[in-house]
Coordinates of C-alpha atoms in Angstrom, one line a residue:
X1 CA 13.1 167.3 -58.1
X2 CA 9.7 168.7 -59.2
X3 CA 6.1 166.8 -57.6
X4 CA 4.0 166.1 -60.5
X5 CA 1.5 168.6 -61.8
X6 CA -1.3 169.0 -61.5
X7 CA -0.7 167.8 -58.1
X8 CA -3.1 165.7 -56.0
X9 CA -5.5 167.8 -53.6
X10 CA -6.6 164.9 -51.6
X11 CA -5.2 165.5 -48.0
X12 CA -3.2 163.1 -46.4
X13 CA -4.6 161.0 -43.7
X14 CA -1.1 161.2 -41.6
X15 CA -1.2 163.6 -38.6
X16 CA 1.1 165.3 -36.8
X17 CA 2.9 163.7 -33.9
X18 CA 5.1 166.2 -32.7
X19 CA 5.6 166.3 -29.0
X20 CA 6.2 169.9 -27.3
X21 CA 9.9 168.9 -26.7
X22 CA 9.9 167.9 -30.9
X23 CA 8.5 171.0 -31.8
X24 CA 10.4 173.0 -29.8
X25 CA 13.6 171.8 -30.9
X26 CA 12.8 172.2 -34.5
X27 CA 11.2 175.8 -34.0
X28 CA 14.9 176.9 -32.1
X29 CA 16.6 178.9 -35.4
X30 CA 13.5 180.8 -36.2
X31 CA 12.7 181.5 -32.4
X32 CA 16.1 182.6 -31.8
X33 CA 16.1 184.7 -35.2
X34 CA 12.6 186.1 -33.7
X35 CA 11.5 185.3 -37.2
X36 CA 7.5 186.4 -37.3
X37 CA 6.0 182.8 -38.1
X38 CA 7.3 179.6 -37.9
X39 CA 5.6 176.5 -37.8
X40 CA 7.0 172.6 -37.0
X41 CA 5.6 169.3 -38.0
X42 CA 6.6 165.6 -37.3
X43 CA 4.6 163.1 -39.7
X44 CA 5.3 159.0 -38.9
X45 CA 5.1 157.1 -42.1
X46 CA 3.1 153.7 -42.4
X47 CA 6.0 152.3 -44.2
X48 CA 9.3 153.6 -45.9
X49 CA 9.4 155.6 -48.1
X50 CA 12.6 156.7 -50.9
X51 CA 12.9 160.5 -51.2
X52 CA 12.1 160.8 -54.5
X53 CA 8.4 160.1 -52.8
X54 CA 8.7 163.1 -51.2
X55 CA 7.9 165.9 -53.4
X56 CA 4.2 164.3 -53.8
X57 CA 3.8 163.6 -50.2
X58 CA 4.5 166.9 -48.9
X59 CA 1.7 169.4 -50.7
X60 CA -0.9 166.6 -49.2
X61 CA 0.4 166.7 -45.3
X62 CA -1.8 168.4 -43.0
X63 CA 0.1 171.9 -42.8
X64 CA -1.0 175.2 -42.2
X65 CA 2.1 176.0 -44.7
X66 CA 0.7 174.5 -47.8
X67 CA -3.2 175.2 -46.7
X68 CA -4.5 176.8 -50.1
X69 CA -2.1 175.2 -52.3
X70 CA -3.8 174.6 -55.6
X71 CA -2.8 170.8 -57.6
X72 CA -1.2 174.0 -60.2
X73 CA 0.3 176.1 -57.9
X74 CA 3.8 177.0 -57.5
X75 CA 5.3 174.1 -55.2
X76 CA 8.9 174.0 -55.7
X77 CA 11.2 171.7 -53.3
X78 CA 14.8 170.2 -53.9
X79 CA 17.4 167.9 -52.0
X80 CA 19.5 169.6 -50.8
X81 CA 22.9 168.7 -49.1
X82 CA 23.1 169.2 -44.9
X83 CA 25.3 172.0 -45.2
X84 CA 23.1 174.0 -47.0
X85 CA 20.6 173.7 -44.3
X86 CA 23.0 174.3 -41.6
X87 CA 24.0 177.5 -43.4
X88 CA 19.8 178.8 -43.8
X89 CA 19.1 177.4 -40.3
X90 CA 22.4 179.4 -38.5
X91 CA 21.9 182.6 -40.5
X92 CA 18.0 182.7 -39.8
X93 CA 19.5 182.3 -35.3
X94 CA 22.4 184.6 -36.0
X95 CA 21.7 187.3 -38.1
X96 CA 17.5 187.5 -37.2
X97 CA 14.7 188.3 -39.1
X98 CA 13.7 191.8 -40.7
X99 CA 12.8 192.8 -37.1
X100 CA 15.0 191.1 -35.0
X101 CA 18.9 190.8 -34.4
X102 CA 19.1 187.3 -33.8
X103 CA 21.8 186.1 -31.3
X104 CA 25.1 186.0 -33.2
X105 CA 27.9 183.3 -33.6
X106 CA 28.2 180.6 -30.9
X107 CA 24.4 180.9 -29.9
X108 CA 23.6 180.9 -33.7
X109 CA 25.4 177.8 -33.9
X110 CA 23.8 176.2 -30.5
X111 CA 20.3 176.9 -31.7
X112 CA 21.1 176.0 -35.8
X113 CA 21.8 172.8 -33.8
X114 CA 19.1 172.2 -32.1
X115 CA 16.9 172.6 -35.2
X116 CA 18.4 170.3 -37.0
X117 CA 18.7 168.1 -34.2
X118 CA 14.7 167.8 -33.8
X119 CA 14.3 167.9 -37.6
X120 CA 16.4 164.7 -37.9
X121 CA 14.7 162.8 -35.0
X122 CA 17.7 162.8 -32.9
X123 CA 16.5 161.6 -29.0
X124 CA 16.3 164.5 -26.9
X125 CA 19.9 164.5 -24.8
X126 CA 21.9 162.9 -27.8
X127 CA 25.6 162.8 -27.4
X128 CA 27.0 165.3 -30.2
X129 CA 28.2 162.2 -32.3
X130 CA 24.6 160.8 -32.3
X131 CA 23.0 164.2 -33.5
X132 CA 26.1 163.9 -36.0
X133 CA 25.1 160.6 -37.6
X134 CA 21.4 161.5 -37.4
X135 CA 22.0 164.6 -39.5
X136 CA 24.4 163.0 -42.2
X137 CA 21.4 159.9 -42.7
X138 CA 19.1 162.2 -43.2
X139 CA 17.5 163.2 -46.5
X140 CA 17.2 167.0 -46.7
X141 CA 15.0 168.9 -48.4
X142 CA 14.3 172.5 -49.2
X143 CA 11.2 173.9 -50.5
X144 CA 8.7 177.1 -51.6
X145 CA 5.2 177.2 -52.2
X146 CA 2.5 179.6 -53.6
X147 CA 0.8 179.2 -51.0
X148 CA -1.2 181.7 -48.8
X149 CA 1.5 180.7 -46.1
X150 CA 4.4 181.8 -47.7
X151 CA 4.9 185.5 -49.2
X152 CA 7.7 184.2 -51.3
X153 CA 9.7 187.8 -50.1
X154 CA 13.1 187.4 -50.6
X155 CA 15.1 185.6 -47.7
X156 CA 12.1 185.9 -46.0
X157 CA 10.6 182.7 -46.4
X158 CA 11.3 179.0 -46.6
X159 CA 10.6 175.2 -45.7
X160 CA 12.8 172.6 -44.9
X161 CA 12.1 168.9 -44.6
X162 CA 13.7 165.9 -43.0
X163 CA 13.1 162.0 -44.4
X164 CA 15.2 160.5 -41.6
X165 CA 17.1 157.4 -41.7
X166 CA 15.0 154.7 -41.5
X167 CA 12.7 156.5 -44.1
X168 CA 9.5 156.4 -41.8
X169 CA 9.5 159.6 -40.5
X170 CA 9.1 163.4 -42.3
X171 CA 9.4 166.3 -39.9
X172 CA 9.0 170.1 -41.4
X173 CA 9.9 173.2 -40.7
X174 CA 8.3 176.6 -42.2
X175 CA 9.4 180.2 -41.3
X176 CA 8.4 183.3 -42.5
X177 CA 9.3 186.6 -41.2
X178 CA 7.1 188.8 -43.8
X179 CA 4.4 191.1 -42.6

């Protein structure tokens, strides 16, 4: 699914309300991977919103990672199923960035975890079966951008967002590992 162009450039008025324990939660797979940039945001919504709202929303949030993103610009994002985002999130932990060596298997998977964990608003100390159902409510999403943020270098870049269950709250995660 496309956002509309031109896109809006009107910011939106929603502000980040990621706690330190949010943030770093979401941040674990890039921070493991010793990816070079990585950002994490948490945005609560005034009222519920269907992911098919998404793809507008997200070029107007208050992110370094779509600063400079013309209403034109490349912006592409997609649903994509949890696997798929398990998969990006444990291969950017286990196998690293271009400069790092990332921590391999299990502590791939621990740290894969943990990112999608704070992505999907799971409460910090969550049984395994709570992070579970958090995960599979969860709307995923996957996108690129043109903008300055983003180098667009092969595997070296990405976003992923979460609409979580009750549809009130959109957390994000960017990573780049480009120099």
């Amino acid at each position: 699914m496309d956002p509309p162009t031109p896109r809006s450039s009107r910011r939106s008025a929603l502000q980040d309300a990621a706690t330190t324990a949010v943030h770093t939660s979401i941040v674990a797979a890039p921070e493991a991977g010793e990816w070079g940039d990585h950002g994490a945001w948490v945005f609560r919504l005034d009222e519920a919103i269907s992911p098919e709202q998404v793809p507008a929303l997200l070029p107007t949030l208050p992110m370094p990672c779509v600063d400079g993103l013309g209403p034109t610009a490349r912006f592409e994002i997609a649903v994509r199923p949890v696997d798929e985002i398990w998969r990006l999130l444990f291969a950017t932990a286990s196998m690293g960035g271009m400069y790092g060596e990332g921590v391999h298997g299990a502590y791939g998977r621990l740290w894969a975890w943990r990112s999608l964990a704070g992505l999907s608003g799971t409460a910090e100390g969550a049984s395994a079966e709570d992070v579970e159902r958090h995960v599979s409510q969860s709307t995923w999403f996957h996108f690129e951008a043109d903008a300055e943020w983003f180098h667009n270098d092969a595997c070296a870049d990405y976003g992923i967002a979460a609409l979580s269950p009750d549809r009130r709250r959109l957390a994000v995660l960017a990573a780049t590992d480009t120099d």
